[in-house]
Tab-separated table of C-alpha atoms and ligand atoms in Angstrom:
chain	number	residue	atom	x	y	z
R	27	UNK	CA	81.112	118.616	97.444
R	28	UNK	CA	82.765	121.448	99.064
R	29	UNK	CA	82.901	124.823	97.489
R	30	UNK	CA	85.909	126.317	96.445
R	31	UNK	CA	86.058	129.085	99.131
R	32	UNK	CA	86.050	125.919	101.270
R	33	UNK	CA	88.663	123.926	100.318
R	34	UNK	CA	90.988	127.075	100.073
R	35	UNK	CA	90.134	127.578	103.824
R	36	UNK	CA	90.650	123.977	104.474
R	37	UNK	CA	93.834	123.103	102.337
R	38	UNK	CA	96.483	125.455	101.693
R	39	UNK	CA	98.527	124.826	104.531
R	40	UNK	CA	99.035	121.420	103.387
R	41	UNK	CA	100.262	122.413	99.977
R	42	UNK	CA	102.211	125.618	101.510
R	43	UNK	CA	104.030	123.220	103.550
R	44	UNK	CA	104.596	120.541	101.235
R	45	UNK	CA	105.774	123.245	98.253
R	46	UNK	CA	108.326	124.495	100.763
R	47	UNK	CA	109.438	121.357	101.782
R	48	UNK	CA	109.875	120.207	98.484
R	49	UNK	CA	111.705	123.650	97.814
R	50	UNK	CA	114.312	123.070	100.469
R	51	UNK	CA	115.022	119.709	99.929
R	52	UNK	CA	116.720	120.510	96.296
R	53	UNK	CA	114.006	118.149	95.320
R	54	UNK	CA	111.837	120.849	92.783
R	55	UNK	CA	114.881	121.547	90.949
R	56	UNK	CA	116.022	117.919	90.558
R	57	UNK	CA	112.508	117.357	89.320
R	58	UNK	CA	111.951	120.263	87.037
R	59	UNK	CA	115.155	119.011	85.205
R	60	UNK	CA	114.329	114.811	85.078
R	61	UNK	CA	110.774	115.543	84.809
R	62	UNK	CA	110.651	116.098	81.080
R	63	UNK	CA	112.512	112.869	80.174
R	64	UNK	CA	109.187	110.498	81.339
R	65	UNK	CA	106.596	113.035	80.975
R	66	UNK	CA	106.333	115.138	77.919
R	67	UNK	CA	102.988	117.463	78.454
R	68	UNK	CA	102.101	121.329	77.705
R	69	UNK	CA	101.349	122.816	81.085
R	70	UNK	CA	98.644	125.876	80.683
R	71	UNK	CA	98.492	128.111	83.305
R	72	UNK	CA	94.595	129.600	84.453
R	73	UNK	CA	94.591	133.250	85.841
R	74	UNK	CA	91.287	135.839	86.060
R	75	UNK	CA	92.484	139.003	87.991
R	76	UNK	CA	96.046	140.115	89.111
R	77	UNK	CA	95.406	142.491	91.671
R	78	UNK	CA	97.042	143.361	95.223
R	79	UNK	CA	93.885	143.360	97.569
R	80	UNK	CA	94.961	145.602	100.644
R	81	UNK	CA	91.675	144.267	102.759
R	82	UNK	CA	90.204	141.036	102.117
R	83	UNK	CA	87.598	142.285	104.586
R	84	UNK	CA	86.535	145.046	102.547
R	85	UNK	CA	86.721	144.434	98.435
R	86	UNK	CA	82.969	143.941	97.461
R	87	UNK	CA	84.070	141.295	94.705
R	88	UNK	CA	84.961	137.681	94.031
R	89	UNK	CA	87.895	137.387	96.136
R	90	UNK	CA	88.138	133.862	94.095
R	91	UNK	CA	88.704	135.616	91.141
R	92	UNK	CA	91.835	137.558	92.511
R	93	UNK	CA	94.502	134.342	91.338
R	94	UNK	CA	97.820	136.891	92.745
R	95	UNK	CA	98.832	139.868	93.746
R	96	UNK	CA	100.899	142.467	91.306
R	97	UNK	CA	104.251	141.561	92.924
R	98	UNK	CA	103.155	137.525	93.239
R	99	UNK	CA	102.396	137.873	89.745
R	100	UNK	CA	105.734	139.082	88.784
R	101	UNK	CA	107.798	136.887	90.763
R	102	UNK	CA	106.049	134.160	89.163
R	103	UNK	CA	106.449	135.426	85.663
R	104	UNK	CA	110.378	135.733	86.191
R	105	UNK	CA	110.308	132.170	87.430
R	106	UNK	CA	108.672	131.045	83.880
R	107	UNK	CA	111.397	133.050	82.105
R	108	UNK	CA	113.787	131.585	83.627
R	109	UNK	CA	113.123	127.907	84.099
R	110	UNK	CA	110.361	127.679	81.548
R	111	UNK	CA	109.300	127.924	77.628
R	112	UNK	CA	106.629	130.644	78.208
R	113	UNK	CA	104.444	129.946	74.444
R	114	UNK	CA	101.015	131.786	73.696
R	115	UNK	CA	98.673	129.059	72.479
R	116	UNK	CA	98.454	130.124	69.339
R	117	UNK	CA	102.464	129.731	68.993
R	118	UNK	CA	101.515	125.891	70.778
R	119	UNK	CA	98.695	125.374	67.796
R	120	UNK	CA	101.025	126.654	64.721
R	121	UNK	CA	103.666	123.953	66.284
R	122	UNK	CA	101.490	121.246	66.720
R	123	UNK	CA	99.886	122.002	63.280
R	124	UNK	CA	103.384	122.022	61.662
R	125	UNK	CA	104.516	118.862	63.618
R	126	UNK	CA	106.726	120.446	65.873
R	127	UNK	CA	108.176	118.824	68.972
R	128	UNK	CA	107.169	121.381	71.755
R	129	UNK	CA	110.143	122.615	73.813
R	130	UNK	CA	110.479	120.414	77.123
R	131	UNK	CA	109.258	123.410	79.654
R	132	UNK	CA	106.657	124.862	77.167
R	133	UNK	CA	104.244	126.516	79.742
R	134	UNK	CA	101.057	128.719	78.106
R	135	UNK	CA	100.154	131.314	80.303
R	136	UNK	CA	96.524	132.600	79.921
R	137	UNK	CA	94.008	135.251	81.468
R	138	UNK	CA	89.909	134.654	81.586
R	139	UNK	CA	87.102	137.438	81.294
R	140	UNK	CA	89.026	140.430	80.462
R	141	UNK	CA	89.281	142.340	83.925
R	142	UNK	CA	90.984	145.136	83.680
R	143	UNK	CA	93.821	144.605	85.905
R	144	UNK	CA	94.877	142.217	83.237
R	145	UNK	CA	95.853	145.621	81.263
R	146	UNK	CA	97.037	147.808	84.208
R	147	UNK	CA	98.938	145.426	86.193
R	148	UNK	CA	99.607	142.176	84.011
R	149	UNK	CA	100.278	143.285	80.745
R	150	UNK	CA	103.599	145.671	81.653
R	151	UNK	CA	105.034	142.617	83.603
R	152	UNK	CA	104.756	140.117	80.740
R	153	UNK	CA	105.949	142.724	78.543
R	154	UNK	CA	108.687	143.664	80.281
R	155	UNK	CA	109.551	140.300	81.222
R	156	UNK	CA	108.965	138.823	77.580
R	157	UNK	CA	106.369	136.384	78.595
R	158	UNK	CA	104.285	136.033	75.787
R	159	UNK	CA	100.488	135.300	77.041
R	160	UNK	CA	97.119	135.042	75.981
R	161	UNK	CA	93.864	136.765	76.689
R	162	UNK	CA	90.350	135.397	76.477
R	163	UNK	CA	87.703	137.610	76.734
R	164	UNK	CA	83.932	137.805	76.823
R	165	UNK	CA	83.407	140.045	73.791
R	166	UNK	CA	79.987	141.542	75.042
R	167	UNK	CA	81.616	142.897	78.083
R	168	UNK	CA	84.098	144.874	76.609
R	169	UNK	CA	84.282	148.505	76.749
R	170	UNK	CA	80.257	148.117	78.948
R	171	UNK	CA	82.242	148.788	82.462
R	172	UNK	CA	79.882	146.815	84.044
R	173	UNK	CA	80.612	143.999	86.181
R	174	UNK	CA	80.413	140.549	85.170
R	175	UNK	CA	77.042	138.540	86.181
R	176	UNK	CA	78.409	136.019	88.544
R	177	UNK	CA	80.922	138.918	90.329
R	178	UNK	CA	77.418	140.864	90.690
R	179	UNK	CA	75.996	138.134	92.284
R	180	UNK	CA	78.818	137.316	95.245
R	181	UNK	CA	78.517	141.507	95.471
R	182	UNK	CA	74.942	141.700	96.247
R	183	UNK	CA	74.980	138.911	98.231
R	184	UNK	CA	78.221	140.728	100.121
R	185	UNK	CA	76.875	144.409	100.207
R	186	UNK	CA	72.665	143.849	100.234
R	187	UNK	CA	71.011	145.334	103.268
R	188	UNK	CA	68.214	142.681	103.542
R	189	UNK	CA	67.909	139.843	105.831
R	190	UNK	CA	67.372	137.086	103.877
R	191	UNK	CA	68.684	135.327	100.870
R	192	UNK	CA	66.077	133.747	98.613
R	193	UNK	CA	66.699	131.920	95.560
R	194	UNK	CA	63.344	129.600	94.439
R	195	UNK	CA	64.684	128.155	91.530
R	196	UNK	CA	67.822	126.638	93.996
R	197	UNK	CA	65.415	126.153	96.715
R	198	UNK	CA	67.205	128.142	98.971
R	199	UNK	CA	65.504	130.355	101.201
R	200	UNK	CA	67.969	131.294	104.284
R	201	UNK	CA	68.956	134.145	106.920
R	202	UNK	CA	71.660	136.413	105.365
R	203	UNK	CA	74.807	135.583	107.859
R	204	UNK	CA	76.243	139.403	109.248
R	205	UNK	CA	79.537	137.914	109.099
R	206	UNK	CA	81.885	138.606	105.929
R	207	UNK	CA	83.423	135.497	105.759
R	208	UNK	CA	80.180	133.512	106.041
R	209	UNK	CA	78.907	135.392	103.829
R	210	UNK	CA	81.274	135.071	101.148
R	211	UNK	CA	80.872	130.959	101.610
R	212	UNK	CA	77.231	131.473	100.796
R	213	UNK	CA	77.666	133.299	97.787
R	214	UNK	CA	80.367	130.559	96.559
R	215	UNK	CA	77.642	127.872	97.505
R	216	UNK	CA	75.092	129.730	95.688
R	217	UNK	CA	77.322	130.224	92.487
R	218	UNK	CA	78.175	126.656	92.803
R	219	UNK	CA	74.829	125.636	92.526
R	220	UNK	CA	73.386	127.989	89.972
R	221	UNK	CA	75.809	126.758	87.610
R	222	UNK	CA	73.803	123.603	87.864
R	223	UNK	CA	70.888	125.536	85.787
R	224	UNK	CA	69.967	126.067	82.229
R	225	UNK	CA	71.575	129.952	81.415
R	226	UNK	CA	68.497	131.392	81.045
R	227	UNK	CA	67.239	129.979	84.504
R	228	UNK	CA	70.857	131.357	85.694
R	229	UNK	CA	70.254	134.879	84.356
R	230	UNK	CA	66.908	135.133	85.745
R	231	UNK	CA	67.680	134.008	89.118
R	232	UNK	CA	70.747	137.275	89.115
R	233	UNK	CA	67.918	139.360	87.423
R	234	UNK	CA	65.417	138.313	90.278
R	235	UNK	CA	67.647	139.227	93.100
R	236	UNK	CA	69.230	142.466	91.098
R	237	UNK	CA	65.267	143.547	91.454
R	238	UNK	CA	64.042	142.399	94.843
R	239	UNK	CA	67.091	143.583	96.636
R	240	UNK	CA	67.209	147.137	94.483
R	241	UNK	CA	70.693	146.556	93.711
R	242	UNK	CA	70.750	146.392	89.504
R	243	UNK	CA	73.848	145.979	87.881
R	244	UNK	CA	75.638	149.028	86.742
R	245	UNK	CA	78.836	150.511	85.443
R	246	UNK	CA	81.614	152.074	87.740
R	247	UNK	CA	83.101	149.744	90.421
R	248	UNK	CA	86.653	150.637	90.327
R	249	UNK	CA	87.377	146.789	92.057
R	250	UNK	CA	85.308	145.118	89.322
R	251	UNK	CA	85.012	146.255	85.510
R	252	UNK	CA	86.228	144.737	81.865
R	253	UNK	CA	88.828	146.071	79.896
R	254	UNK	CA	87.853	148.359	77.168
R	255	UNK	CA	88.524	147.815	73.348
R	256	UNK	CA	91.480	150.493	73.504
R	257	UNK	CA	93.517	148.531	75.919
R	258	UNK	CA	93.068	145.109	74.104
R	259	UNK	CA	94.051	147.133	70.787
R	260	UNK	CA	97.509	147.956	72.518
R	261	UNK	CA	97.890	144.701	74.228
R	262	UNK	CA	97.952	142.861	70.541
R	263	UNK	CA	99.555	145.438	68.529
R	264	UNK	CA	102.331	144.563	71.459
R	265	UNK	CA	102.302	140.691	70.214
R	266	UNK	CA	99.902	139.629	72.730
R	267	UNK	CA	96.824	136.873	71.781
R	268	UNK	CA	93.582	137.927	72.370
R	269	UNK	CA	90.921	134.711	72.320
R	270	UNK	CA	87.423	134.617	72.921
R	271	UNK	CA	85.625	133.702	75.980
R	272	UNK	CA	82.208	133.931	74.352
R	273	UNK	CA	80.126	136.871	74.294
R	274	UNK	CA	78.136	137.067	77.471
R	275	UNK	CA	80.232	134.597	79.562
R	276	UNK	CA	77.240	132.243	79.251
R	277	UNK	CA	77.772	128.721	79.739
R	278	UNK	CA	77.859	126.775	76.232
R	279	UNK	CA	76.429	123.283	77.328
R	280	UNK	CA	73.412	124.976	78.985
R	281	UNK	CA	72.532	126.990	75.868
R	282	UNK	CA	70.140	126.303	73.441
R	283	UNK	CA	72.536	125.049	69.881
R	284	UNK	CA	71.202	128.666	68.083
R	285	UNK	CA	72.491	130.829	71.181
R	286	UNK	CA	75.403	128.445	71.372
R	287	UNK	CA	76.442	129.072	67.590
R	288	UNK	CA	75.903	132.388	67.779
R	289	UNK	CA	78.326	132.889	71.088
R	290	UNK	CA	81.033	130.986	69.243
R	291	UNK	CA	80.671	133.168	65.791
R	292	UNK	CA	80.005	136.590	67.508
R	293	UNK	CA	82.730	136.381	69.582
R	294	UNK	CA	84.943	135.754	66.706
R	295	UNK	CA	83.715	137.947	64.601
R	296	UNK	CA	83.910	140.894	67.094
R	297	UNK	CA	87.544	140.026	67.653
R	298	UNK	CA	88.272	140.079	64.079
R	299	UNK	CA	86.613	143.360	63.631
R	300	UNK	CA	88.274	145.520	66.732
R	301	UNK	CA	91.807	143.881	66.402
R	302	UNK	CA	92.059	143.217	62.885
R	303	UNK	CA	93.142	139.440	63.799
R	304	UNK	CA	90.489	136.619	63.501
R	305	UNK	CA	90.639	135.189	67.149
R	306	UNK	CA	91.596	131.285	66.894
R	307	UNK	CA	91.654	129.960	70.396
R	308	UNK	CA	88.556	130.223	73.245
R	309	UNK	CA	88.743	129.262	76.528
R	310	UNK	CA	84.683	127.628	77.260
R	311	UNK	CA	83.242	130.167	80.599
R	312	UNK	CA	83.570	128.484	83.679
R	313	UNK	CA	84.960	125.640	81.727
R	314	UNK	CA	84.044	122.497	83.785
R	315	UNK	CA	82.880	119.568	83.105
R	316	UNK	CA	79.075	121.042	82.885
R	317	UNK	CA	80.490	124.027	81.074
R	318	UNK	CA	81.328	121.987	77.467
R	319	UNK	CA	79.876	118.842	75.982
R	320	UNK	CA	80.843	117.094	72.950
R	321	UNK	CA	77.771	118.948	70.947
R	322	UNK	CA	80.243	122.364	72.187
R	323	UNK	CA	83.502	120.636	71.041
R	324	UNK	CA	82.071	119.923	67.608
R	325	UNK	CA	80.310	123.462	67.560
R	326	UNK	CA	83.755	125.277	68.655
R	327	UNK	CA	85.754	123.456	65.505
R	328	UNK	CA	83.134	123.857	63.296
R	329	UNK	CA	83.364	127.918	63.953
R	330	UNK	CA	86.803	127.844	62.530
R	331	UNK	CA	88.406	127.274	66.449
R	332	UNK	CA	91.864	125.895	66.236
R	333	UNK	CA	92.037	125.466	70.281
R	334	UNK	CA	90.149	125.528	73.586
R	335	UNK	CA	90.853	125.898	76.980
R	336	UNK	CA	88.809	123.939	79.674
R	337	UNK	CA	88.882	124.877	83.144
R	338	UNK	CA	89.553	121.420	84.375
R	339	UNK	CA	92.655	120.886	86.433
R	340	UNK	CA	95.384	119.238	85.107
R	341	UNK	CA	98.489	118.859	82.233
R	342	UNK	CA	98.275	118.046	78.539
R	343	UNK	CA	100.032	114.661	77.242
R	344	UNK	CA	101.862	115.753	74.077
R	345	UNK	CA	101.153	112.426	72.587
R	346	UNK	CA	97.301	112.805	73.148
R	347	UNK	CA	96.584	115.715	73.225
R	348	UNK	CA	93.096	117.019	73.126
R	349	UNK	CA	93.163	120.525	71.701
R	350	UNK	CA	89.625	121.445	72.313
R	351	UNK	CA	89.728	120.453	75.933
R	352	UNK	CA	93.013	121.715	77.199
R	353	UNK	CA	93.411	121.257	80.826
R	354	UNK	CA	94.683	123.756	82.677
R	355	UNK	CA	96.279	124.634	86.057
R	356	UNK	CA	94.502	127.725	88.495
R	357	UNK	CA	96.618	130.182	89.941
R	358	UNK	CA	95.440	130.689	93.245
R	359	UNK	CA	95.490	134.122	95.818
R	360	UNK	CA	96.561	131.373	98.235
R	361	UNK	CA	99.565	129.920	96.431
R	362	UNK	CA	102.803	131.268	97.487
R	363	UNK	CA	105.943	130.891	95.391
R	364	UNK	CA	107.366	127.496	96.640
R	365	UNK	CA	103.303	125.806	96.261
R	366	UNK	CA	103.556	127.607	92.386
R	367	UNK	CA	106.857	126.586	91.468
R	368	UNK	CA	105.962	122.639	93.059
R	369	UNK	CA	102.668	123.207	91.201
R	370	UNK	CA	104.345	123.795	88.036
R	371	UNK	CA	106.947	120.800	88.467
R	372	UNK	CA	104.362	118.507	90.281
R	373	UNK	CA	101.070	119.351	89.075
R	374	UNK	CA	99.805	115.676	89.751
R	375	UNK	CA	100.057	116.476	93.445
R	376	UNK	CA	99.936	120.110	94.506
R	377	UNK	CA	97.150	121.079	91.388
R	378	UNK	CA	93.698	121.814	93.048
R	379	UNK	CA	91.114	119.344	92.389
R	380	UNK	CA	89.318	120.258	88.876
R	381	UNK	CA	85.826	119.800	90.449
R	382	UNK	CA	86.706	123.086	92.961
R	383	UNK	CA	88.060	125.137	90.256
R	384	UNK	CA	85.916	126.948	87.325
R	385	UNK	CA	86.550	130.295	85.788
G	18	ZN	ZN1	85.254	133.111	82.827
């Protein structure tokens, strides 16, 4: 399988050229009006961090993470407002509970992790804009300013001075490439295949590396921290949703059903404490298909969950919908506007494949 950095090195000309073509043929907006008379489904945007990245060469983070820049984030907000039905999810739940028809262009856009670019630079555009939006965030993480696990990973693996790159547990033992771009691949393989383990097998293998290499993980990257309590506070008190994304971004299928409980509850019950709200919508970290089971499903309900987001490609079916395994559709930093707006009306062919795509 290739990795994601892959496939966005491989692919987006394709879907660049065949969003623009589409674009200039008339044939988007013909579709975005005719589409909605066959095909009735919720479409639920994916985004992690909104953040212009002057060098590619030289941010020390996930450059996967990055979905847009500021100004490609609010070109594609005032394209929802004005050919969409932007809804939070929680406005999509209350409808569905109440047996509402969803408008025709109803289009959910949400954030993962809680970066903190989603307050600086997201949050005025949607406001300003009046795109309603929701936030899931790893409750644990909040207010810490330390970077995420798996961000800390692709940074050592960027920034570490040794030669070699050893991971027993994944069976890799390899040269460290010099070159940035190679290097980045290798961290995306290496993610891709630590999500294969057990959490605490995942956590140990960071831990290992945070100790052999001398690099442990620690608060005050500028490029690469979580929002703090303060700026979620203002963000809901201005009508925004705030959901969980468990507490430690740990994978709920690979956790033990205690630790898995415990994610689900904490999370909520940290929400409900700081924001006064009791959270009713998660999106499952990372959010594949080894990310959630049907033991996590039943778990996430059972918690008092009205909603969950996967991280699986695709649009919802309003006549079957599955509200505890949404599908959703990944911005990408590679998308420009004709491959979003042809993503939005076609998402059957210019989506990403959901295997590539986990948050
Ligand atoms: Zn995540």
């Amino acid at each position: 399988m290739v990795s994601r950095s892959e496939w966005n090195e491989l692919h987006p000309g394709m879907r660049v050229r065949l969003g623009g073509l589409c674009q200039r043929s008339g044939l988007l907006r013909l579709l975005h009006r005719t589409r909605g008379w066959v095909r009735r489904d919720l479409r639920v945007l994916a985004y992690h961090r909104v953040l212009s990245v002057a060098d590619p060469d030289r941010f020390d983070f996930d450059l996967d993470l990055v979905s847009t820049s500021v100004d490609g984030f609010r070109r594609q907000m005032q394209l929802l407002g004005r050919r969409f039905h932007p809804m939070s999810l929680g406005q999509v739940v209350a409808a569905l509970e109440a047996g509402q028809q969803l408008p025709a262009q109803a289009v959910v856009v949400t954030f993962d992790d809680g970066y903190d670019d989603n307050h600086r630079f997201a949050f005025p555009i949607l406001r300003e804009l009046g795109i309603p939006a929701t936030f899931f965030v790893s409750t644990g993480h909040i207010d810490s300013g330390l970077p995420y696990a798996y961000d800390w990973l692709v940074h050592m693996i960027l920034c570490t001075q040794a030669r070699e790159l050893a991971i027993p547990a994944l069976g890799l033992a390899e040269p460290l490439p010099i070159e940035r771009r190679a290097r980045r691949l290798l961290a995306q393989r290496v993610l891709d295949r630590l999500k294969a383990l057990d959490v605490a097998a995942q956590e140990a293998c960071i831990a290992r590396l945070e100790a052999a290499w001398g690099m442990p993980r620690v608060a005050g990257h500028p490029d690469c921290r979580p929002m703090g309590w303060a700026q979620l506070r203002e963000m809901h008190a201005a009508g925004f949703e705030i959901g969980s994304h468990g507490v430690h971004h740990r994978m709920l299928a690979k956790l033990p059903r205690e630790e898995l409980e415990a994610e689900l509850r904490e999370s909520r019950t940290a929400l409900e404490r700081e924001l006064g709200t009791p959270a009713t919508t998660i999106s499952y970290p990372v959010g594949g298909v080894g990310a959630f089971d049907d033991e996590v499903v039943r778990a996430t309900r059972d918690a008092g969950y009205q909603a969950a987001c996967s991280y699986i490609c695709g649009t919802n079916p309003l006549r079957a919908i599955n509200r505890y395994a949404l599908y959703r559709l990944p911005v990408e930093r590679h998308m420009d506007a004709n491959w979003f707006t042809a993503m939005l009306t076609l998402p059957e062919l210019v989506g990403y494949p959901s295997s590539n795509r986990e948050g």
